Amino acid sequence: MSSDAMAIHAAEVGAGRPWVQTLHEWVTTVDHKRLGILYVLLALIFLIIGGIEAIVIRIQLMRPHNDFVSPQVFNRMFTMHGTTMIFFVIMPVMFGFANYLVPLMIGARDMAFPRLNAFGFWLTAFGGLLLYFSFVGGNGLYGAGNAPDVGWFAYAPLTSRAFSVGHSTDFWTIAVLVSGFGSIATAINIITTVLCLRCPGMTLSRMPLLAWMNLVMAALVILAVSPLTAAQIMLSIDRYLGGHFFDTQAGGSAALWMHFFWIFGHPEVYVLVIPAFAFASEIIPVFSRKPIFGYPAMVAATVCIGFISMAVWAHHMFTIGMNSMANTFFVLTTMIIAVPTGIKIFNWLGTMWGGRIQFKTAMLFCVGFLFQFLIAGLTGVMLGTAPFNWQLGNSYFVIAHFHYVIVGGIMFCLFGAFYYWFPKVTGRMLNETLGKLHFWLFFIGFHLTFDTMHIPGVLGMPRRIYTYEPGRGWDTWNLIIGIGAFIQGLAILIFVANLVFSYFRGSKAGNDPWDAWTLEWSVSSPPPSYNFASIPTVSSRRPLWDRKHPEDPDNRYE
Amino acid sequence: MAEKHKTEWRVVVGRATGIVVLLGGILLAAGLCNASAPPDNSVPSIFDPRSTPAESISHLSRFVLAITGLIFLVVFSLLLYAIVKFRNSDANSNREPAQVYGSTQIELAWTIIPILIVVVLFLATARVIHAIQDAPKPATAVEVTAIGHQFWWEFRYPALGIVTANELHVPVSDSAHPTPTFLKLLSADTDHSFWVPQLAGKTDLIPNRVNGMWIDPKQTGIFLGQCAQYCGTQHAKMLLRVSVDSPEAFDAWIHVQKQSVNRDDREVTGRQVFETTACVNCHAVGGTNATGRFGPDLTHLMGRSTIAAGAAENTSENLRLWVQNPGAIKPGSLMPAMKLSDADLDALVRYLETLH
């Protein structure tokens, strides 16, 4: 190590310096790894908050006519839970991982636009703070504040000033708007980084799937968040400048907001899930000891999903009274998207097939993901069947379905990613025993809650009700759902404890604890500033496999 | 090390089996619960249809469930097999498995087969969409305009000149003489959704937009449902009751509804309270000077079995509580607390109880 590198290293460790200086460095950082960590920490804080909101919802619904919280509080809880989890947990955590991993995996020293990167993070962070400031400021600063209570998709005209007095809706609008600008900035950054900063030899067809999938995700962010941003501005114009876009009392259109929201909302699902696919596509091969099965098919399926996802939005709107032709069209596009998604599941299975599967915690989470995402996809087909959707839409079946996607699919992959890359980021391994406990508790809690949750939907229970009548066959199911929620909460606490414990006491990781194949494992853990002392050159999709097996390199077969 | 792997593996299999059994149990219980649903339609299950749209949806749903169930079984078996068969074991723990990069034939197979399944599902779905949405309206159809309000339902029968609230009465429809009910769906304020699972799928009521749906119940009885689109604070207590009447009972109901209120001069004090306070700003009572339209029409209030959009039984005590403090039954409802003296309150409730 040169003396310069030593100095940088010492600066990073920060031994013996005042904490203000360390804080200043983190606040002013433009380093992709630090910003990545900041994104992830931000998301973890909001995950705890959003999780508490979910627990409040479930306690309230554990028995009929419960009065744990008032209807007003309940409505705020589900609005904040949804908004928080989508905009301030999953999106930032995915951006965090992308920020940290993409440059390392493509052999770059940083993101393309480091300052834009920091700008994007701080917009997201302040967006989140703004959202939560509504608890204080929603009714103005004279006391009882309130959080938004319009639901996370904030259908018009509930958001108009006639139905939403005070400023709670404005906090929601501006928070989403601000963080949306941050998302667009980060997306531009990811696209530019992936397209322009790949190391010599890394053609697009040799790029790790994680980079490919984040590229598609970033493109979707630009396409999807822009209409949402436009809609938020239109809503603000309605509320403050006398516009009538969504003001039905003055001839505006409520359905217009639905279109705007869901043309964001559905690609958004893929914005969240494609990075999760990316984790699975890196973790499953390493723990199966095989390269990903059908790399070109995986890339093609991802791009295909990206395109088709722009044409399915109105399947969220089958009940709004579109004509039969429109409904039929969106049934078709919705069902078609199941094909590339299926291809992915089969390719992951193909990767495991004939492998030597090691059930480390990261792999357990990915196998759990495969199982649950399969079910989520199939309930998605049911919901894509418009007539079935007329029954199931806006019922608890929908809630069960999309939590199956977001928790059973995305969160499971995300936990897998934590167990897989934590050693790289911190230099220490996450504890495997606690990890397995985390997995099994979360798995059991997840299934108790979300398997059960399909049933009240089938029995006619709509979403977003703060209480329900006894005797409709919903009581027992809601009790079980609540119990499962507590078990999941406990699992999350174990996970956080594991993060903290392992950060200080975990065993040393070394450069390459999993015997993996992508470039991030070729540098120290944590990686040095600017990642690579000299930019690597690659000649296949698995550069470290080539180094470890010079007698049988990958580029002979690709 | 190898031994440890083995025990670890046993634990994994043991737990996984336990969970599969648990899940199976839950599903089984769900099935039983479904099968043993009480006959009084108190559980509004979508798989217990009593009207053509709900029935064709239920058929399609069972078909889709069968196909997706089959896909699940196949893929889940493959996953389970892979987990068991290709796990890390002592025999292979120190060498890498054969490195396989893919296969075009296999990729084609698992692209084409799903496409064929999609075609089948799509055609079956398109057929049902057309059958339900494009069904012609017979001349014998009953027409009802349903208007969603925060947080109650207004039902108007334009051809019959009837206005009522929260409890929809429709005739039973037999296949020889079909008398389906066609609903025109409007909203007075925010979005709502009309959902009575045993009769039809839901359709939203959106302000500034005219939607429609139809039902043709095959069985008399009360069918339960509720608003299925979040519409504000009391979305949860915007309940729906559809009373499917025999033709005679329906005619009798129409006959009663068409009459103006019986003048019952014994309750003149209560009537005076009603007509001289804010009640009349929102409520109408046919044949009197109460003509408000913001709240439910009360002309035949006592013909309804519930008040406050199904939030409470229609009893004297509940009526009294509702007028005195609506927040006790339905916090956040738009009915204000009337702050009447006890004597006025009693008189008012007695008056309301004359509105048959």
Coordinates of N, CA, C and O in Angstrom, one line a residue, chain A residues 80-212:
Chain A
M80 N -49.5 6.3 5.5 CA -48.0 6.5 5.8 C -47.3 5.2 5.6 O -46.1 5.2 5.1
H81 N -47.9 4.1 6.0 CA -47.2 2.8 5.8 C -46.9 2.5 4.3 O -45.8 2.2 4.0
G82 N -47.9 2.7 3.5 CA -47.7 2.5 2.1 C -46.7 3.5 1.5 O -45.7 3.1 0.8
T83 N -46.9 4.8 1.7 CA -46.0 5.8 1.2 C -44.5 5.5 1.7 O -43.6 5.6 0.9
T84 N -44.4 5.3 3.0 CA -43.1 5.1 3.5 C -42.4 3.9 2.9 O -41.2 3.9 2.4
M85 N -43.1 2.7 2.9 CA -42.4 1.5 2.4 C -42.0 1.6 0.9 O -41.0 1.1 0.5
I86 N -42.9 2.2 0.1 CA -42.6 2.3 -1.3 C -41.5 3.3 -1.6 O -40.5 3.0 -2.2
F87 N -41.7 4.5 -1.1 CA -40.9 5.6 -1.5 C -39.6 5.8 -0.7 O -38.7 6.4 -1.1
F88 N -39.7 5.4 0.6 CA -38.6 5.7 1.5 C -38.0 4.4 2.1 O -37.1 4.6 3.0
V89 N -38.4 3.3 1.7 CA -37.7 2.1 2.1 C -37.2 1.3 0.9 O -36.0 1.3 0.7
I90 N -38.1 0.8 0.1 CA -37.6 -0.1 -1.0 C -36.8 0.7 -2.0 O -35.7 0.3 -2.4
M91 N -37.3 1.9 -2.4 CA -36.6 2.6 -3.5 C -35.2 3.0 -3.0 O -34.2 2.8 -3.6
P92 N -35.1 3.7 -1.8 CA -33.7 4.1 -1.4 C -32.8 2.9 -1.1 O -31.6 2.9 -1.5
V93 N -33.4 1.8 -0.6 CA -32.5 0.7 -0.3 C -31.9 0.1 -1.6 O -30.8 -0.3 -1.7
M94 N -32.8 0.1 -2.7 CA -32.3 -0.4 -4.0 C -31.3 0.5 -4.6 O -30.3 0.1 -5.1
F95 N -31.6 1.8 -4.4 CA -30.6 2.8 -4.9 C -29.3 2.7 -4.2 O -28.2 2.8 -4.7
G96 N -29.4 2.4 -2.9 CA -28.2 2.2 -2.0 C -27.4 1.1 -2.5 O -26.1 1.2 -2.8
F97 N -28.0 -0.1 -2.7 CA -27.2 -1.2 -3.2 C -26.7 -1.0 -4.6 O -25.5 -1.3 -4.9
A98 N -27.5 -0.3 -5.5 CA -27.0 0.0 -6.8 C -25.8 0.9 -6.8 O -24.8 0.7 -7.4
N99 N -25.9 1.9 -5.9 CA -24.8 2.9 -5.8 C -23.5 2.2 -5.3 O -22.4 2.4 -5.8
Y100 N -23.7 1.3 -4.4 CA -22.5 0.6 -3.8 C -21.9 -0.4 -4.8 O -20.7 -0.4 -5.0
L101 N -22.8 -1.2 -5.4 CA -22.3 -2.3 -6.1 C -22.0 -2.1 -7.6 O -21.1 -2.7 -8.1
V102 N -22.8 -1.3 -8.2 CA -22.6 -1.2 -9.7 C -21.2 -0.8 -10.1 O -20.6 -1.4 -10.9
P103 N -20.7 0.3 -9.5 CA -19.3 0.7 -9.9 C -18.3 -0.4 -9.6 O -17.4 -0.7 -10.4
L104 N -18.5 -1.1 -8.4 CA -17.5 -2.2 -8.0 C -17.6 -3.3 -9.0 O -16.6 -3.9 -9.4
M105 N -18.8 -3.6 -9.4 CA -19.0 -4.8 -10.3 C -18.6 -4.6 -11.7 O -18.4 -5.5 -12.5
I106 N -18.6 -3.3 -12.2 CA -18.3 -3.1 -13.6 C -16.8 -2.5 -13.6 O -16.4 -2.1 -14.7
G107 N -16.1 -2.5 -12.5 CA -14.7 -2.1 -12.5 C -14.5 -0.6 -12.7 O -13.6 -0.2 -13.4
A108 N -15.4 0.2 -12.0 CA -15.3 1.6 -12.1 C -14.9 2.2 -10.7 O -15.0 1.5 -9.7
R109 N -14.4 3.4 -10.7 CA -13.9 4.0 -9.4 C -15.0 4.7 -8.7 O -14.9 5.0 -7.5
D110 N -16.0 5.2 -9.4 CA -17.1 5.8 -8.7 C -18.3 5.9 -9.7 O -18.2 5.4 -10.8
M111 N -19.4 6.5 -9.3 CA -20.5 6.7 -10.2 C -20.1 7.8 -11.2 O -19.1 8.5 -11.0
A112 N -20.9 7.9 -12.3 CA -20.5 8.9 -13.3 C -20.6 10.3 -12.8 O -19.7 11.2 -13.1
F113 N -21.6 10.6 -12.0 CA -21.8 12.0 -11.5 C -21.9 12.0 -10.0 O -22.9 12.0 -9.4
P114 N -20.7 12.0 -9.3 CA -20.7 11.9 -7.8 C -21.5 13.0 -7.1 O -22.2 12.7 -6.2
R115 N -21.4 14.2 -7.6 CA -22.2 15.3 -6.9 C -23.7 15.1 -7.1 O -24.5 15.3 -6.2
L116 N -24.1 14.8 -8.3 CA -25.5 14.5 -8.6 C -26.0 13.4 -7.7 O -27.1 13.4 -7.2
N117 N -25.1 12.4 -7.5 CA -25.4 11.3 -6.6 C -25.8 11.8 -5.2 O -26.8 11.4 -4.6
A118 N -24.9 12.6 -4.6 CA -25.2 13.1 -3.3 C -26.4 14.0 -3.3 O -27.3 13.9 -2.4
F119 N -26.6 14.7 -4.3 CA -27.9 15.6 -4.5 C -29.1 14.7 -4.4 O -30.1 14.9 -3.7
G120 N -29.0 13.6 -5.2 CA -30.2 12.6 -5.2 C -30.5 12.1 -3.8 O -31.6 12.0 -3.4
F121 N -29.4 11.7 -3.2 CA -29.6 11.1 -1.8 C -30.3 12.1 -0.9 O -31.2 11.8 -0.2
W122 N -29.7 13.3 -0.9 CA -30.3 14.3 0.1 C -31.7 14.7 -0.2 O -32.5 15.0 0.7
L123 N -32.0 14.7 -1.5 CA -33.4 15.0 -1.9 C -34.3 13.9 -1.3 O -35.4 14.2 -0.7
T124 N -33.9 12.6 -1.5 CA -34.7 11.5 -0.9 C -34.8 11.6 0.6 O -35.9 11.5 1.1
A125 N -33.7 11.9 1.2 CA -33.7 12.0 2.7 C -34.6 13.1 3.2 O -35.4 12.9 4.1
F126 N -34.5 14.3 2.5 CA -35.3 15.4 3.0 C -36.8 15.2 2.6 O -37.7 15.6 3.3
G127 N -37.0 14.5 1.5 CA -38.4 14.1 1.1 C -39.0 13.3 2.3 O -40.2 13.5 2.7
G128 N -38.3 12.3 2.8 CA -38.8 11.5 3.9 C -39.0 12.3 5.1 O -40.1 12.1 5.8
L129 N -38.1 13.2 5.4 CA -38.3 14.1 6.6 C -39.5 14.9 6.5 O -40.3 15.1 7.4
L130 N -39.7 15.4 5.3 CA -40.9 16.3 5.0 C -42.2 15.5 5.2 O -43.1 16.0 5.8
L131 N -42.2 14.3 4.7 CA -43.4 13.4 4.9 C -43.7 13.3 6.3 O -44.9 13.4 6.8
Y132 N -42.7 13.0 7.2 CA -43.0 12.8 8.6 C -43.2 14.1 9.4 O -43.7 14.0 10.4
F133 N -42.7 15.2 8.8 CA -43.0 16.4 9.5 C -44.5 16.7 9.5 O -45.0 17.5 10.3
S134 N -45.2 16.0 8.6 CA -46.7 16.3 8.5 C -47.3 15.9 9.9 O -48.4 16.5 10.2
F135 N -46.8 15.0 10.6 CA -47.3 14.7 11.9 C -47.4 15.9 12.8 O -48.3 16.0 13.6
V136 N -46.4 16.8 12.6 CA -46.4 18.0 13.4 C -47.2 19.1 12.6 O -47.9 19.9 13.2
G137 N -46.9 19.2 11.3 CA -47.3 20.4 10.6 C -48.5 20.3 9.7 O -48.9 21.2 9.1
G138 N -49.2 19.1 9.7 CA -50.3 18.9 8.8 C -51.4 19.9 8.9 O -52.0 20.3 8.0
N139 N -51.7 20.3 10.2 CA -52.8 21.2 10.4 C -52.2 22.6 10.6 O -52.9 23.5 11.2
G140 N -51.0 22.8 10.3 CA -50.3 24.1 10.7 C -49.6 23.8 12.0 O -49.8 22.7 12.7
L141 N -48.9 24.8 12.5 CA -48.0 24.6 13.6 C -48.7 24.8 15.0 O -48.1 24.9 16.0
Y142 N -50.0 25.0 15.0 CA -50.7 25.4 16.2 C -51.1 24.2 17.1 O -52.0 24.2 17.8
G143 N -50.5 23.1 16.9 CA -50.8 22.0 17.8 C -51.0 20.7 17.0 O -50.1 20.3 16.3
A144 N -52.2 20.2 17.2 CA -52.5 18.8 16.7 C -52.2 18.7 15.2 O -52.9 19.2 14.4
G145 N -51.1 18.2 14.9 CA -50.7 18.0 13.5 C -51.5 16.7 13.0 O -52.1 16.0 13.7
N146 N -51.4 16.4 11.7 CA -51.9 15.2 11.2 C -51.2 14.7 10.0 O -50.7 15.5 9.2
A147 N -51.0 13.4 9.9 CA -50.4 12.9 8.7 C -51.4 12.7 7.6 O -52.6 12.8 7.8
P148 N -51.0 12.6 6.3 CA -51.9 12.4 5.2 C -52.8 11.2 5.4 O -52.3 10.2 6.0
D149 N -54.0 11.3 5.0 CA -54.9 10.1 5.2 C -55.7 9.8 3.9 O -56.8 9.4 4.0
V150 N -55.0 10.0 2.8 CA -55.7 9.8 1.5 C -55.4 8.5 0.8 O -55.8 8.2 -0.3
G151 N -54.6 7.7 1.5 CA -54.2 6.4 0.9 C -52.9 6.6 0.1 O -52.7 7.8 -0.4
W152 N -52.1 5.6 -0.1 CA -50.8 5.9 -0.8 C -51.0 6.2 -2.2 O -50.1 6.7 -2.8
F153 N -52.2 5.8 -2.8 CA -52.3 6.3 -4.2 C -53.3 7.5 -4.3 O -53.6 7.9 -5.4
A154 N -53.7 8.0 -3.2 CA -54.2 9.3 -3.1 C -55.2 9.7 -4.2 O -55.1 10.7 -5.0
Y155 N -56.3 8.8 -4.4 CA -57.2 9.0 -5.5 C -57.9 10.4 -5.3 O -58.3 10.8 -4.3
A156 N -58.0 11.1 -6.5 CA -58.9 12.2 -6.6 C -60.3 11.8 -6.5 O -60.6 10.7 -6.9
P157 N -61.2 12.6 -6.0 CA -61.1 14.0 -5.5 C -60.8 14.0 -4.0 O -61.0 15.1 -3.4
L158 N -60.4 12.9 -3.3 CA -60.2 12.9 -1.9 C -59.1 13.9 -1.5 O -59.0 14.4 -0.4
T159 N -58.2 14.2 -2.5 CA -57.1 15.0 -2.3 C -57.4 16.5 -2.5 O -56.6 17.4 -2.3
S160 N -58.6 16.8 -3.0 CA -58.9 18.2 -3.3 C -59.2 18.9 -2.0 O -59.4 18.3 -1.0
R161 N -59.2 20.2 -2.1 CA -59.2 21.0 -0.8 C -60.6 20.8 -0.1 O -60.7 21.0 1.1
A162 N -61.6 20.4 -0.9 CA -62.9 20.2 -0.3 C -62.9 19.1 0.7 O -63.5 19.1 1.7
F163 N -62.1 18.0 0.3 CA -62.1 16.8 1.1 C -60.9 16.7 2.0 O -60.8 15.9 2.9
S164 N -59.8 17.4 1.7 CA -58.6 17.3 2.4 C -58.2 18.7 2.9 O -57.5 19.4 2.2
V165 N -58.8 19.1 4.0 CA -58.4 20.4 4.5 C -57.1 20.4 5.2 O -56.5 19.3 5.5
G166 N -56.5 21.5 5.5 CA -55.2 21.6 6.1 C -54.1 21.2 5.1 O -54.3 21.3 3.9
H167 N -52.9 20.8 5.6 CA -51.8 20.7 4.7 C -51.3 19.2 4.6 O -50.2 19.0 4.0
S168 N -52.1 18.3 5.2 CA -51.5 16.9 5.2 C -51.3 16.4 3.8 O -50.2 15.8 3.5
T169 N -52.2 16.7 2.8 CA -52.0 16.2 1.5 C -50.8 16.9 0.8 O -50.1 16.3 0.0
D170 N -50.6 18.2 1.2 CA -49.5 18.9 0.6 C -48.2 18.3 1.0 O -47.2 18.2 0.2
F171 N -48.1 17.9 2.3 CA -46.9 17.2 2.8 C -46.6 16.0 1.9 O -45.5 15.7 1.5
W172 N -47.7 15.2 1.7 CA -47.6 14.0 0.9 C -47.1 14.3 -0.5 O -46.1 13.7 -1.0
T173 N -47.8 15.3 -1.1 CA -47.4 15.7 -2.5 C -46.0 16.1 -2.6 O -45.3 15.6 -3.5
I174 N -45.6 17.0 -1.8 CA -44.3 17.6 -1.9 C -43.2 16.6 -1.5 O -42.2 16.5 -2.2
A175 N -43.5 15.8 -0.5 CA -42.5 14.8 -0.1 C -42.2 13.8 -1.3 O -41.1 13.5 -1.7
V176 N -43.3 13.4 -1.9 CA -43.2 12.4 -3.1 C -42.5 13.1 -4.2 O -41.7 12.6 -4.9
L177 N -42.9 14.4 -4.5 CA -42.3 15.2 -5.6 C -40.8 15.3 -5.4 O -40.0 15.0 -6.3
V178 N -40.4 15.7 -4.2 CA -39.0 16.0 -3.9 C -38.2 14.7 -4.0 O -37.2 14.6 -4.7
S179 N -38.7 13.6 -3.4 CA -37.9 12.4 -3.5 C -37.9 11.9 -4.9 O -37.0 11.2 -5.3
G180 N -39.0 12.2 -5.6 CA -39.0 11.8 -7.0 C -37.9 12.4 -7.9 O -37.3 11.7 -8.7
F181 N -37.7 13.7 -7.6 CA -36.5 14.3 -8.3 C -35.2 13.6 -7.9 O -34.4 13.4 -8.8
G182 N -35.1 13.2 -6.7 CA -33.9 12.5 -6.2 C -33.8 11.2 -7.0 O -32.7 10.8 -7.4
S183 N -34.9 10.5 -7.1 CA -34.9 9.2 -7.8 C -34.5 9.4 -9.3 O -33.7 8.6 -9.8
I184 N -35.0 10.4 -9.9 CA -34.7 10.6 -11.3 C -33.2 10.9 -11.5 O -32.5 10.4 -12.3
A185 N -32.6 11.7 -10.5 CA -31.2 12.0 -10.6 C -30.4 10.8 -10.4 O -29.5 10.5 -11.2
T186 N -30.8 9.9 -9.5 CA -30.0 8.7 -9.3 C -30.1 7.8 -10.5 O -29.2 7.1 -10.9
A187 N -31.3 7.7 -11.1 CA -31.5 6.9 -12.2 C -30.6 7.3 -13.4 O -30.0 6.5 -14.1
I188 N -30.6 8.6 -13.6 CA -29.7 9.1 -14.7 C -28.2 8.7 -14.4 O -27.5 8.3 -15.3
N189 N -27.9 8.8 -13.2 CA -26.5 8.5 -12.8 C -26.2 7.0 -13.0 O -25.2 6.6 -13.6
I190 N -27.2 6.1 -12.7 CA -26.9 4.7 -12.8 C -26.8 4.4 -14.3 O -25.9 3.6 -14.7
I191 N -27.7 4.9 -15.1 CA -27.7 4.7 -16.6 C -26.3 5.1 -17.1 O -25.6 4.3 -17.9
T192 N -25.9 6.3 -16.8 CA -24.6 6.8 -17.4 C -23.5 6.0 -16.9 O -22.6 5.6 -17.7
T193 N -23.5 5.6 -15.6 CA -22.4 4.8 -15.1 C -22.3 3.5 -15.8 O -21.2 3.1 -16.3
V194 N -23.4 2.8 -16.0 CA -23.4 1.5 -16.6 C -23.0 1.6 -18.0 O -22.2 0.8 -18.6
L195 N -23.5 2.6 -18.7 CA -23.2 2.7 -20.2 C -21.7 3.2 -20.4 O -21.2 2.9 -21.4
C196 N -21.2 4.0 -19.5 CA -19.9 4.7 -19.9 C -18.7 4.3 -19.1 O -17.6 4.5 -19.5
L197 N -18.9 3.7 -17.9 CA -17.7 3.5 -17.0 C -17.3 2.0 -16.9 O -16.6 1.7 -16.0
R198 N -17.8 1.2 -17.8 CA -17.4 -0.2 -17.7 C -15.9 -0.4 -18.0 O -15.3 0.3 -18.8
C199 N -15.2 -1.3 -17.3 CA -13.8 -1.5 -17.4 C -13.5 -2.2 -18.8 O -14.4 -2.7 -19.4
P200 N -12.2 -2.1 -19.2 CA -11.9 -2.7 -20.5 C -12.3 -4.2 -20.5 O -12.1 -4.9 -19.6
G201 N -12.8 -4.6 -21.6 CA -13.2 -6.0 -21.8 C -14.6 -6.3 -21.4 O -15.2 -7.3 -21.8
M202 N -15.2 -5.4 -20.5 CA -16.6 -5.7 -20.1 C -17.6 -5.1 -21.1 O -18.1 -4.0 -21.0
T203 N -17.9 -5.9 -22.1 CA -18.9 -5.5 -23.0 C -20.3 -5.7 -22.4 O -20.4 -6.2 -21.3
L204 N -21.3 -5.1 -23.0 CA -22.6 -5.2 -22.4 C -23.0 -6.7 -22.2 O -23.6 -7.1 -21.2
S205 N -22.5 -7.6 -23.1 CA -22.9 -9.0 -22.9 C -22.1 -9.7 -21.9 O -22.3 -10.9 -21.6
R206 N -21.1 -9.0 -21.3 CA -20.3 -9.6 -20.2 C -20.6 -9.0 -18.9 O -20.0 -9.3 -17.9
M207 N -21.5 -8.0 -18.9 CA -21.8 -7.3 -17.7 C -22.5 -8.2 -16.7 O -23.4 -8.9 -17.1
P208 N -22.2 -8.1 -15.4 CA -23.0 -8.8 -14.4 C -24.5 -8.5 -14.5 O -24.9 -7.4 -14.8
L209 N -25.3 -9.5 -14.3 CA -26.8 -9.3 -14.4 C -27.2 -8.2 -13.5 O -28.2 -7.5 -13.8
L210 N -26.6 -8.0 -12.3 CA -27.0 -7.0 -11.4 C -26.9 -5.6 -12.1 O -27.8 -4.8 -12.0
A211 N -25.8 -5.4 -12.9 CA -25.7 -4.1 -13.5 C -26.7 -4.0 -14.6 O -27.4 -2.9 -14.8
W212 N -27.0 -5.1 -15.4 CA -28.0 -5.1 -16.4 C -29.4 -4.7 -15.8 O -30.1 -3.8 -16.3

